[in-house]
C-alpha cells in the first residue's frame, strides 16, 4: 500500500486527490482541466476511509465555527444533467474533445504589422464546443494584448467568427481527417 500511496497525493499541495483532473498535454493532474474518473475511482477504492474521515472533519469544522452548511442538491445528483439527458452527450468524454494546433499566420504576403508572437505550446486539446471568442481571450492573455477583439482566428486562410465552436469549424471549414490547424493574426481594421 505504501508503494502506491504517493500516486494519490498532489505534487503541488501535498493533499489527497478528491476530484482529480489530468492535463492531456503533460499528464499532470490538475484541478481546473478535464475530469479524471480513473484516478478518482482508484483513490476511492484504495483509500475508502479517507473520504469518510474528510467528511467528518469538515462537519466538525463547520460546527466549531457555527457555520451553517448548504444542503446538497439531491435532485441534481440523482437526475442526469440536461445536456446528457437531452443529447446523450457527456462534454468531458474523450470523444467530445478536439485536438488542434494554433500558430501565427505565416506566409510571404502577410504584412509584418499583422504578425503576432508564437505560443510556447501551440498544440491544444479542449472540448469541441469551445468557442472562438474564448480562444481569442486565451491568446490575448498569452500574448499580452489588451483587447481580445484585436485578434482574428483563421482556418484555411478564412477568418472565423467569434460565435463559432471548434466542432463547427472542423465540420464546415476544415473537412480533413488530420489534426485541425488554426492561425491567428492582428485584426485588419478598415478605415
GROMACS .gro file of C-alpha atoms in nm:
model
  191
    1UNK     CA    1   0.000   0.000   0.000
    2UNK     CA    2   0.287   0.238   0.080
    3UNK     CA    3   0.424   0.184  -0.272
    4UNK     CA    4   0.117   0.332  -0.443
    5UNK     CA    5   0.030   0.588  -0.173
    6UNK     CA    6   0.239   0.860  -0.344
    7UNK     CA    7   0.028   0.837  -0.661
    8UNK     CA    8  -0.280   0.967  -0.477
    9UNK     CA    9  -0.110   1.278  -0.339
   10UNK     CA   10  -0.088   1.607  -0.531
   11UNK     CA   11   0.270   1.714  -0.602
   12UNK     CA   12   0.174   2.080  -0.563
   13UNK     CA   13  -0.036   2.097  -0.243
   14UNK     CA   14   0.058   1.758  -0.088
   15UNK     CA   15  -0.312   1.678  -0.036
   16UNK     CA   16  -0.506   1.370  -0.146
   17UNK     CA   17  -0.688   1.379  -0.480
   18UNK     CA   18  -1.057   1.449  -0.425
   19UNK     CA   19  -1.177   1.523  -0.776
   20UNK     CA   20  -0.864   1.480  -0.989
   21UNK     CA   21  -0.823   1.624  -1.337
   22UNK     CA   22  -0.548   1.539  -1.584
   23UNK     CA   23  -0.394   1.766  -1.847
   24UNK     CA   24  -0.350   1.553  -2.158
   25UNK     CA   25  -0.057   1.758  -2.289
   26UNK     CA   26   0.176   1.685  -1.996
   27UNK     CA   27  -0.021   1.426  -1.794
   28UNK     CA   28   0.000   1.644  -1.481
   29UNK     CA   29  -0.306   1.609  -1.262
   30UNK     CA   30  -0.473   1.949  -1.228
   31UNK     CA   31  -0.795   2.067  -1.066
   32UNK     CA   32  -0.900   2.301  -1.349
   33UNK     CA   33  -0.896   2.078  -1.658
   34UNK     CA   34  -1.061   1.758  -1.776
   35UNK     CA   35  -1.205   1.525  -1.507
   36UNK     CA   36  -1.004   1.209  -1.449
   37UNK     CA   37  -1.255   0.947  -1.330
   38UNK     CA   38  -0.993   0.669  -1.337
   39UNK     CA   39  -0.776   0.830  -1.069
   40UNK     CA   40  -1.084   0.928  -0.869
   41UNK     CA   41  -1.214   0.570  -0.876
   42UNK     CA   42  -0.874   0.430  -0.778
   43UNK     CA   43  -0.837   0.676  -0.490
   44UNK     CA   44  -1.184   0.585  -0.361
   45UNK     CA   45  -1.106   0.214  -0.392
   46UNK     CA   46  -0.763   0.219  -0.224
   47UNK     CA   47  -0.840   0.493   0.031
   48UNK     CA   48  -1.203   0.420   0.133
   49UNK     CA   49  -1.175   0.565   0.485
   50UNK     CA   50  -1.025   0.889   0.361
   51UNK     CA   51  -1.349   1.022   0.212
   52UNK     CA   52  -1.548   0.945   0.530
   53UNK     CA   53  -1.279   1.093   0.758
   54UNK     CA   54  -1.263   1.404   0.543
   55UNK     CA   55  -1.642   1.447   0.559
   56UNK     CA   56  -1.636   1.406   0.939
   57UNK     CA   57  -1.357   1.665   0.975
   58UNK     CA   58  -1.546   1.905   0.750
   59UNK     CA   59  -1.863   1.871   0.960
   60UNK     CA   60  -1.664   1.929   1.280
   61UNK     CA   61  -1.501   2.237   1.131
   62UNK     CA   62  -1.834   2.393   1.038
   63UNK     CA   63  -1.982   2.303   1.379
   64UNK     CA   64  -1.686   2.459   1.566
   65UNK     CA   65  -1.729   2.790   1.386
   66UNK     CA   66  -2.109   2.781   1.386
   67UNK     CA   67  -2.131   2.795   1.007
   68UNK     CA   68  -2.450   2.661   0.852
   69UNK     CA   69  -2.378   2.425   0.565
   70UNK     CA   70  -2.579   2.426   0.247
   71UNK     CA   71  -2.787   2.115   0.197
   72UNK     CA   72  -2.670   1.915  -0.105
   73UNK     CA   73  -2.899   1.933  -0.404
   74UNK     CA   74  -3.020   1.573  -0.408
   75UNK     CA   75  -3.234   1.623  -0.717
   76UNK     CA   76  -2.942   1.721  -0.937
   77UNK     CA   77  -2.726   1.437  -0.803
   78UNK     CA   78  -2.985   1.171  -0.886
   79UNK     CA   79  -3.102   1.328  -1.210
   80UNK     CA   80  -2.876   1.335  -1.517
   81UNK     CA   81  -2.782   1.679  -1.637
   82UNK     CA   82  -2.993   1.839  -1.909
   83UNK     CA   83  -2.711   1.814  -2.160
   84UNK     CA   84  -2.663   1.440  -2.102
   85UNK     CA   85  -3.035   1.373  -2.089
   86UNK     CA   86  -3.132   1.569  -2.400
   87UNK     CA   87  -2.843   1.491  -2.628
   88UNK     CA   88  -2.681   1.188  -2.475
   89UNK     CA   89  -2.355   1.385  -2.457
   90UNK     CA   90  -2.103   1.397  -2.182
   91UNK     CA   91  -1.897   1.709  -2.254
   92UNK     CA   92  -1.596   1.575  -2.067
   93UNK     CA   93  -1.587   1.247  -2.257
   94UNK     CA   94  -1.281   1.193  -2.481
   95UNK     CA   95  -1.495   1.171  -2.794
   96UNK     CA   96  -1.610   1.530  -2.737
   97UNK     CA   97  -1.256   1.660  -2.718
   98UNK     CA   98  -1.082   1.816  -3.015
   99UNK     CA   99  -0.712   1.845  -3.088
  100UNK     CA  100  -0.580   2.137  -3.289
  101UNK     CA  101  -0.270   2.345  -3.342
  102UNK     CA  102  -0.259   2.724  -3.319
  103UNK     CA  103   0.011   2.924  -3.500
  104UNK     CA  104   0.059   3.287  -3.602
  105UNK     CA  105  -0.044   3.342  -3.964
  106UNK     CA  106   0.257   3.286  -4.184
  107UNK     CA  107   0.337   3.346  -4.545
  108UNK     CA  108   0.524   3.589  -4.768
  109UNK     CA  109   0.215   3.800  -4.834
  110UNK     CA  110   0.131   3.861  -4.465
  111UNK     CA  111   0.235   4.216  -4.359
  112UNK     CA  112   0.460   4.236  -4.053
  113UNK     CA  113   0.221   4.468  -3.866
  114UNK     CA  114  -0.036   4.185  -3.854
  115UNK     CA  115   0.211   3.930  -3.717
  116UNK     CA  116   0.178   3.821  -3.354
  117UNK     CA  117   0.422   3.616  -3.146
  118UNK     CA  118   0.419   3.238  -3.121
  119UNK     CA  119   0.275   3.036  -2.834
  120UNK     CA  120   0.509   2.819  -2.627
  121UNK     CA  121   0.266   2.527  -2.663
  122UNK     CA  122   0.079   2.551  -2.995
  123UNK     CA  123  -0.073   2.201  -2.969
  124UNK     CA  124  -0.402   2.206  -2.779
  125UNK     CA  125  -0.670   1.966  -2.668
  126UNK     CA  126  -1.002   2.104  -2.547
  127UNK     CA  127  -1.376   2.048  -2.557
  128UNK     CA  128  -1.526   2.053  -2.904
  129UNK     CA  129  -1.792   2.311  -2.814
  130UNK     CA  130  -1.522   2.564  -2.708
  131UNK     CA  131  -1.598   2.895  -2.883
  132UNK     CA  132  -1.355   3.111  -3.079
  133UNK     CA  133  -1.427   3.412  -2.855
  134UNK     CA  134  -1.269   3.222  -2.563
  135UNK     CA  135  -0.976   3.118  -2.779
  136UNK     CA  136  -0.920   3.487  -2.861
  137UNK     CA  137  -0.927   3.571  -2.488
  138UNK     CA  138  -0.674   3.295  -2.423
  139UNK     CA  139  -0.446   3.428  -2.697
  140UNK     CA  140  -0.480   3.786  -2.571
  141UNK     CA  141  -0.370   3.675  -2.224
  142UNK     CA  142  -0.078   3.466  -2.351
  143UNK     CA  143   0.042   3.733  -2.598
  144UNK     CA  144  -0.016   4.031  -2.364
  145UNK     CA  145  -0.272   4.200  -2.588
  146UNK     CA  146  -0.519   4.428  -2.411
  147UNK     CA  147  -0.825   4.362  -2.627
  148UNK     CA  148  -0.912   4.010  -2.746
  149UNK     CA  149  -1.114   4.172  -3.029
  150UNK     CA  150  -0.782   4.276  -3.189
  151UNK     CA  151  -0.709   3.910  -3.270
  152UNK     CA  152  -0.851   3.722  -3.569
  153UNK     CA  153  -0.857   3.343  -3.589
  154UNK     CA  154  -0.828   3.186  -3.934
  155UNK     CA  155  -0.896   2.839  -4.068
  156UNK     CA  156  -0.766   2.761  -4.417
  157UNK     CA  157  -0.695   3.132  -4.464
  158UNK     CA  158  -1.054   3.243  -4.390
  159UNK     CA  159  -1.144   3.444  -4.079
  160UNK     CA  160  -1.384   3.260  -3.847
  161UNK     CA  161  -1.639   3.439  -3.630
  162UNK     CA  162  -1.613   3.452  -3.251
  163UNK     CA  163  -1.950   3.280  -3.209
  164UNK     CA  164  -1.837   2.958  -3.383
  165UNK     CA  165  -1.737   2.648  -3.187
  166UNK     CA  166  -1.430   2.443  -3.273
  167UNK     CA  167  -1.651   2.149  -3.374
  168UNK     CA  168  -1.848   2.370  -3.615
  169UNK     CA  169  -1.526   2.496  -3.771
  170UNK     CA  170  -1.389   2.142  -3.800
  171UNK     CA  171  -1.701   2.024  -3.980
  172UNK     CA  172  -1.757   2.323  -4.208
  173UNK     CA  173  -1.415   2.474  -4.276
  174UNK     CA  174  -1.151   2.210  -4.209
  175UNK     CA  175  -1.310   1.896  -4.360
  176UNK     CA  176  -0.991   1.693  -4.324
  177UNK     CA  177  -0.924   1.386  -4.113
  178UNK     CA  178  -0.596   1.530  -3.986
  179UNK     CA  179  -0.546   1.748  -3.678
  180UNK     CA  180  -0.700   2.091  -3.736
  181UNK     CA  181  -0.459   2.383  -3.776
  182UNK     CA  182  -0.577   2.733  -3.692
  183UNK     CA  183  -0.386   3.056  -3.742
  184UNK     CA  184  -0.412   3.393  -3.573
  185UNK     CA  185  -0.313   3.749  -3.656
  186UNK     CA  186  -0.383   4.105  -3.555
  187UNK     CA  187  -0.724   4.215  -3.686
  188UNK     CA  188  -0.732   4.415  -4.008
  189UNK     CA  189  -0.921   4.736  -3.937
  190UNK     CA  190  -1.080   4.903  -4.238
  191UNK     CA  191  -1.072   5.280  -4.224
   0.00000   0.00000   0.00000
